[in-house]
GROMACS .gro file of C-alpha atoms in nm:
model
  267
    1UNK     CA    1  -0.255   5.410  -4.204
    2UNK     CA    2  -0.568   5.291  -4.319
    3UNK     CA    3  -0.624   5.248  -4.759
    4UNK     CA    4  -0.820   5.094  -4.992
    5UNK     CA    5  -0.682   4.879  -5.251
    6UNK     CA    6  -0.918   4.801  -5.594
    7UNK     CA    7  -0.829   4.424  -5.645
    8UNK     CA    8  -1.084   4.380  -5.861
    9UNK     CA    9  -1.363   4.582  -6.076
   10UNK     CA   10  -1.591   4.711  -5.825
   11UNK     CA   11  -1.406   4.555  -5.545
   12UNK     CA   12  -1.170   4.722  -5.275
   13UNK     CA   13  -1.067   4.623  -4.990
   14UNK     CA   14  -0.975   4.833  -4.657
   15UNK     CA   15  -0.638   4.758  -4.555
   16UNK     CA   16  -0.443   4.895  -4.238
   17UNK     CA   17  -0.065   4.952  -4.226
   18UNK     CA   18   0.140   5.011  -3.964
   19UNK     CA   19   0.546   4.995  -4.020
   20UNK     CA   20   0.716   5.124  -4.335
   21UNK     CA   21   0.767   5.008  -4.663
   22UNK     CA   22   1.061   4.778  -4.686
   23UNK     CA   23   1.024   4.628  -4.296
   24UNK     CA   24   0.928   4.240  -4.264
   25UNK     CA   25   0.539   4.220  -4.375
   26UNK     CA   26   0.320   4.011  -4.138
   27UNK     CA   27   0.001   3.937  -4.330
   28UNK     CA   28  -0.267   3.865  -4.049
   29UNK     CA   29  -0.631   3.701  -4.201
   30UNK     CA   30  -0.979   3.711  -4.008
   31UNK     CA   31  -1.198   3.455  -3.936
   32UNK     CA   32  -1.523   3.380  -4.063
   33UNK     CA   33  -1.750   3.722  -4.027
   34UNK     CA   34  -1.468   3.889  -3.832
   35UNK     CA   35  -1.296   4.206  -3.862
   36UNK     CA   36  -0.924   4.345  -3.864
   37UNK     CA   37  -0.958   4.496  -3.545
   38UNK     CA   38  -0.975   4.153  -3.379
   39UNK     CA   39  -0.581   4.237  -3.466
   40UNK     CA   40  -0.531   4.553  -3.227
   41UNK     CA   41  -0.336   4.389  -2.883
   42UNK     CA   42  -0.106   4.276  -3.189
   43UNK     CA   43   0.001   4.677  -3.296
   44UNK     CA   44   0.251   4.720  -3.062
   45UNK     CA   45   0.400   4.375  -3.090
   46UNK     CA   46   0.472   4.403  -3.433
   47UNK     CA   47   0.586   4.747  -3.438
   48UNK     CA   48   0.838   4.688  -3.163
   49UNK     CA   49   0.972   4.355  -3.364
   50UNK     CA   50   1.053   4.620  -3.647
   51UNK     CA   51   0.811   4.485  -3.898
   52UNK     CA   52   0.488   4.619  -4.091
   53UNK     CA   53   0.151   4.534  -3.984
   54UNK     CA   54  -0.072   4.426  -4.260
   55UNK     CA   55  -0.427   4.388  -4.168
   56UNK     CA   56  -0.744   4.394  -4.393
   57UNK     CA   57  -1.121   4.302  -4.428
   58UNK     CA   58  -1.188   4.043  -4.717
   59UNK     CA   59  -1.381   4.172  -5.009
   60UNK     CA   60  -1.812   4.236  -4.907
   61UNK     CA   61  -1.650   4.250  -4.506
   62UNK     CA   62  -1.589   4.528  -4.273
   63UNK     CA   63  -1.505   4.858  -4.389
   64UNK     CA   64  -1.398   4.649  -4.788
   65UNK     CA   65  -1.687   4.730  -5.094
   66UNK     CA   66  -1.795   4.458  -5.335
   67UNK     CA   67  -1.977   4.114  -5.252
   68UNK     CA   68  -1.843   3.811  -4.999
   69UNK     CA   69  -1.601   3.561  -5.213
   70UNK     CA   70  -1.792   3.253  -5.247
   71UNK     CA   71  -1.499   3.019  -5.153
   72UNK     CA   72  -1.179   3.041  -5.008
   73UNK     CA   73  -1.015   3.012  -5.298
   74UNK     CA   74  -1.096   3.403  -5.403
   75UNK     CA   75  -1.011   3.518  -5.101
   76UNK     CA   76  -0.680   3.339  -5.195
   77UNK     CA   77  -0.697   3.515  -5.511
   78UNK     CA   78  -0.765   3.860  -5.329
   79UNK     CA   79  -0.481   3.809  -5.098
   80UNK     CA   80  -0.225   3.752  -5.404
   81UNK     CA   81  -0.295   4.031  -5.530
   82UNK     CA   82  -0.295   4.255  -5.243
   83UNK     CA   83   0.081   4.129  -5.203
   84UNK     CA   84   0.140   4.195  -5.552
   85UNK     CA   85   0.003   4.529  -5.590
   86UNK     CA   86   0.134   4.677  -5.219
   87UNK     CA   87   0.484   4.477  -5.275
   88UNK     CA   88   0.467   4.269  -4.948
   89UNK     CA   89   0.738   4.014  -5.036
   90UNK     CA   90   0.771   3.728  -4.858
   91UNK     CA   91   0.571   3.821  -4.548
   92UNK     CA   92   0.480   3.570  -4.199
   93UNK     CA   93   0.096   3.475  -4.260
   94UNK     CA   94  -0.092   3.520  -3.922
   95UNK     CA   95  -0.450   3.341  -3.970
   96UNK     CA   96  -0.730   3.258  -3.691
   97UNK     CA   97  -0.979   3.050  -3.736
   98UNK     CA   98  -1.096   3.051  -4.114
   99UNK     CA   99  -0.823   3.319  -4.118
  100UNK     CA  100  -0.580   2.937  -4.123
  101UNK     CA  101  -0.770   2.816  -4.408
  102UNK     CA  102  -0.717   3.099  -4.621
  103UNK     CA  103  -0.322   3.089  -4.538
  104UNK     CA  104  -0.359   2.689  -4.659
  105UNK     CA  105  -0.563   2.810  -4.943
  106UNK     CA  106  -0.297   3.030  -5.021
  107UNK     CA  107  -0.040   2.796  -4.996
  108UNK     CA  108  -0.240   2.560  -5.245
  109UNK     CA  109  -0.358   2.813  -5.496
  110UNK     CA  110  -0.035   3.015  -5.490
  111UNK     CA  111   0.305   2.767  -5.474
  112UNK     CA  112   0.438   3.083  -5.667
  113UNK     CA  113   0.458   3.366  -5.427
  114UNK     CA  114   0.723   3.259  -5.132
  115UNK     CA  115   0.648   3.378  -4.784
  116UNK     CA  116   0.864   3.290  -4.516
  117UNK     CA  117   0.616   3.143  -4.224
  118UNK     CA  118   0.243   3.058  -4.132
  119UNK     CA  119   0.114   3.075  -3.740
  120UNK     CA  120  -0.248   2.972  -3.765
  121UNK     CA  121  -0.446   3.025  -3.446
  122UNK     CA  122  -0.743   2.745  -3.318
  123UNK     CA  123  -0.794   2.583  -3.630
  124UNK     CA  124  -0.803   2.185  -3.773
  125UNK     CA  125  -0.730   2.158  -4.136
  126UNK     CA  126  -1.033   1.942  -4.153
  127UNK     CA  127  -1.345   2.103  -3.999
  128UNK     CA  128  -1.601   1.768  -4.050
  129UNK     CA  129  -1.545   1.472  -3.817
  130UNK     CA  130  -1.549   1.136  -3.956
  131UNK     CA  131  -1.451   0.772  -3.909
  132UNK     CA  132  -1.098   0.818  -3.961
  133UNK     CA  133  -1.083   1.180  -3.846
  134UNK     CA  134  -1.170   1.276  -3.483
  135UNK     CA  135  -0.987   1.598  -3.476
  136UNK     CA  136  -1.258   1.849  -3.673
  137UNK     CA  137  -1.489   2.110  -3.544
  138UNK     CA  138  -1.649   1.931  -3.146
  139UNK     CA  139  -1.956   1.687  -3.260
  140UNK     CA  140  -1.988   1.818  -3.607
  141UNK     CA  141  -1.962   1.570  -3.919
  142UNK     CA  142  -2.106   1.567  -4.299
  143UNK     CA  143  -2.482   1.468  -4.151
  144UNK     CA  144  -2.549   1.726  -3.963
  145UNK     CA  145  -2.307   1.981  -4.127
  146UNK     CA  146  -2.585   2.169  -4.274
  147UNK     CA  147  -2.667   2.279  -3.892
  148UNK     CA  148  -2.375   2.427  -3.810
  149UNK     CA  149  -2.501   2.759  -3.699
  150UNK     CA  150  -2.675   2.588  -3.451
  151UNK     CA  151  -2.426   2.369  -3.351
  152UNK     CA  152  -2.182   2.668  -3.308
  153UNK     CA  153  -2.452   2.834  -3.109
  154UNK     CA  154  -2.455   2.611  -2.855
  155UNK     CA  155  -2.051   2.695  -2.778
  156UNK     CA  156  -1.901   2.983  -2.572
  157UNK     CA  157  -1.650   3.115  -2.808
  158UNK     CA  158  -1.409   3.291  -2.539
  159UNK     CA  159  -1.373   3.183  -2.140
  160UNK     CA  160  -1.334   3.494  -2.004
  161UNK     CA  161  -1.402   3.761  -2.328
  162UNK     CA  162  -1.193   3.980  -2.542
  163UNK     CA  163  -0.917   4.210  -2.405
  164UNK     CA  164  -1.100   4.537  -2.363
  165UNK     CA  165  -0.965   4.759  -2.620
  166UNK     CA  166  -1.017   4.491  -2.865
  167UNK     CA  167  -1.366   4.424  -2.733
  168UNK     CA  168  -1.457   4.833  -2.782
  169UNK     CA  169  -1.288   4.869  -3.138
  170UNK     CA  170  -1.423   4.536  -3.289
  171UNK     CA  171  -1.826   4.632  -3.143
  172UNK     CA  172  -1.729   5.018  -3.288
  173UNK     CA  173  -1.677   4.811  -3.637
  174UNK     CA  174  -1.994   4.588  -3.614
  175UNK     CA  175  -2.177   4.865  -3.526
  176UNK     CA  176  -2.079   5.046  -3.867
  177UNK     CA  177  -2.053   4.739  -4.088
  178UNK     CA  178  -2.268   4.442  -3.962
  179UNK     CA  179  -2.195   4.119  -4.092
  180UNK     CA  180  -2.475   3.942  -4.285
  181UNK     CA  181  -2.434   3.567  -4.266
  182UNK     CA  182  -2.698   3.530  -4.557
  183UNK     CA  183  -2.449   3.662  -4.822
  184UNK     CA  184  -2.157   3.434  -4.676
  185UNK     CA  185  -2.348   3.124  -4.672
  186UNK     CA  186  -2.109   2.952  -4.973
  187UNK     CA  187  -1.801   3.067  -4.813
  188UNK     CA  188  -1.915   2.904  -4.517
  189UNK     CA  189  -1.949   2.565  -4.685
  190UNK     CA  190  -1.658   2.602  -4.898
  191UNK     CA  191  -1.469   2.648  -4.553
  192UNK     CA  192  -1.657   2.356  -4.383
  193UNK     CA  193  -1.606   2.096  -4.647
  194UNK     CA  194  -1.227   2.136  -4.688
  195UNK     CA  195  -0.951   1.938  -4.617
  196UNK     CA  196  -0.621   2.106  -4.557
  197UNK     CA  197  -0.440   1.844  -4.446
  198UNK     CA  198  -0.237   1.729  -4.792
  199UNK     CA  199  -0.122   2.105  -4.763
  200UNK     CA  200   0.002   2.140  -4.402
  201UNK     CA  201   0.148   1.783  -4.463
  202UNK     CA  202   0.342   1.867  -4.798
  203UNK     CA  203   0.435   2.267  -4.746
  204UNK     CA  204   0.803   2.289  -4.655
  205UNK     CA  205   0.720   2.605  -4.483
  206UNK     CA  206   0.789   2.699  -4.142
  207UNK     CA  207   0.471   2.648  -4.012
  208UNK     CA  208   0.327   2.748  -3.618
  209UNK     CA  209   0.020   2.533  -3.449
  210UNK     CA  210  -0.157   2.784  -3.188
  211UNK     CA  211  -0.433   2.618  -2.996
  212UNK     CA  212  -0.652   2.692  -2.728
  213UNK     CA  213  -0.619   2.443  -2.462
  214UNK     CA  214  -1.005   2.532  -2.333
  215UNK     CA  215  -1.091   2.593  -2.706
  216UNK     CA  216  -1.486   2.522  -2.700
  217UNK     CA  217  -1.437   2.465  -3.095
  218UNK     CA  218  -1.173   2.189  -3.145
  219UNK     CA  219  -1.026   1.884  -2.969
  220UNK     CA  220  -0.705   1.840  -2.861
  221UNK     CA  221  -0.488   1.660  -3.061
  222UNK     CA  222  -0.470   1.747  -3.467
  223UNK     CA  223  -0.162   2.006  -3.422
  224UNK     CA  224   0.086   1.702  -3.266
  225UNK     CA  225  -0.079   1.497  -3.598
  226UNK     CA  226   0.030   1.765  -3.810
  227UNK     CA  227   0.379   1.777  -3.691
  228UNK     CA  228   0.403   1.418  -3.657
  229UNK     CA  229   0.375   1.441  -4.013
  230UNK     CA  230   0.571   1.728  -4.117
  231UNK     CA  231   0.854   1.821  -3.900
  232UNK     CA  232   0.860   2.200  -4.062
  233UNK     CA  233   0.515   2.205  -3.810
  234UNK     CA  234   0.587   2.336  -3.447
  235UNK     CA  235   0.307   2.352  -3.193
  236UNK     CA  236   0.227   2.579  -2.872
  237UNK     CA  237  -0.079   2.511  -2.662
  238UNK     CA  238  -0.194   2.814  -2.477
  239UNK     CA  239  -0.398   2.787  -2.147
  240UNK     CA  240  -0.675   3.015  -1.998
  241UNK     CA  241  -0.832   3.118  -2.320
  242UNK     CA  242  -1.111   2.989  -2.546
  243UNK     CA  243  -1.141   3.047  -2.919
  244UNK     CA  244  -1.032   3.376  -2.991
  245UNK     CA  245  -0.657   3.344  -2.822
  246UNK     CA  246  -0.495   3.667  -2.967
  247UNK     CA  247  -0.744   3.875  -2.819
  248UNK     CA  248  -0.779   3.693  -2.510
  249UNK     CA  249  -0.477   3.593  -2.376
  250UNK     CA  250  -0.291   3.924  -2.571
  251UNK     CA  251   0.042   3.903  -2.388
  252UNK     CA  252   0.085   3.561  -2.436
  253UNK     CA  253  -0.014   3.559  -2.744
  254UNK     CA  254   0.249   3.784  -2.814
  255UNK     CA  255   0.508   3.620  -2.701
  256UNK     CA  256   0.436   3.353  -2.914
  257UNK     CA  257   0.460   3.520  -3.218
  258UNK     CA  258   0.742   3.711  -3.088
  259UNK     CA  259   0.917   3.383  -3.095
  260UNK     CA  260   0.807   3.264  -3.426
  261UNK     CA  261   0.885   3.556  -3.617
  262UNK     CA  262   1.240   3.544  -3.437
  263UNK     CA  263   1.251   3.188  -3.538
  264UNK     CA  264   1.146   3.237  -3.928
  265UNK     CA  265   1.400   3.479  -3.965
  266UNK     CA  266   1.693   3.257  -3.837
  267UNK     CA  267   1.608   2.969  -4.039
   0.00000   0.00000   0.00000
């Protein structure tokens, strides 16, 4: 069931449900210029686990009105208040890519609201490289951040492409809504500037590490740091996939949160 939710004057966002009222929310958050339907291979999974599907384009995205948030800290703000207004008590966060930062954002900006996991999917908590950080985004630091586009350019973002049906639903959305990096040029800075890492160290949350083993964006390496640190932190490395591993590796994917979500629940 598709909605849209005002969450601010002039401002609604689209939201898809699928599950009913009062079954486990799982809260999944798109990268930077994605769309929910990067989320389809993941319909059946969740429905068959027994919980509701939450899926949504951030405010100025997609199918959602208004202008794109400046920083991660509104879209933050935005997702509070969706859980506030469509009573999604304390759901699993699912986040890829910049979809992570917005869970850690959440975390930091929002101590309030409980929710009972976070899986984040091919993401560092610190996107710049530097002396005492090897871990961020492959060759990029704070000289030659302002390049980025490039940079990512120069990277195959999946090894062998999307799952089909993902592939044909995401273009179908593109095609009706096309992204303009222009208008999201603060977000993007906001996103590569920040520094997790005090969050995923300090949260007490059951927390999942999905990375790409062939990921053409980020090193091995900065999910054992994070649970080296924090042993709420567990880690699964997925082969045969690049950036995007939910919709390229679906089934295992799957699995992976089918796991997770078994192991939230138990804890």
């Amino acid at each position: 069931m598709m909605q849209m939710v005002t969450i601010a004057t002039q401002t609604q966002v689209s939201v898809h449900v699928h599950g009913q009222k009062g079954d486990i929310p799982v809260i999944f958050l798109n990268g930077y210029g994605a769309y929910q339907q990067i989320w389809a291979a993941q319909i059946a999974c969740v429905r068959e686990l027994g919980y509701r599907m939450v899926t949504w384009d951030y405010r100025g995205q997609g199918e959602s009105t208004g202008t794109i948030a400046p920083d991660l800290h509104m879209i933050a703000d935005d997702l509070a208040t969706l859980i506030q207004l469509m009573s999604l008590e304390n759901p699993i966060l699912v986040g890829h890519s910049m979809g992570a930062s917005v869970a850690w954002a959440f975390a930091r900006y929002h101590p309030e609201i409980p929710i009972r996991g976070r899986l984040t999917i091919d993401q560092s908590p610190k996107m710049l490289n530097d002396a005492a950080w090897h871990y961020g985004f492959k060759g990029l630091t704070e000289d030659n951040s302002m390049a980025f586009a490039q940079l990512r350019s120069q990277k195959q973002e999946t090894l062998h492409g999307l799952n089909d049906m993902v592939f044909q639903r995401l273009q179908n959305a593109k095609n009706q809504a096309p992204f303009a990096p222009a208008a999201a040029q603060l977000l993007l800075r906001d996103h590569l500037n920040a520094d997790w890492r005090s969050v995923v160290v300090q949260s007490p949350t059951p927390a999942l590490f999905v990375s790409a083993v062939n990921s053409p964006y980020f090193p091995m390496g900065y999910d054992h740091w994070c649970a080296m640190q924090n042993s709420h932190i567990y880690t699964v490395r997925l082969a045969n996939t690049g950036h995007d591993i939910m919709a390229e590796v679906p089934t295992a994917f799957n699995q992976t949160l089918r796991h997770f979500c078994h192991l939230v629940m138990d804890a």
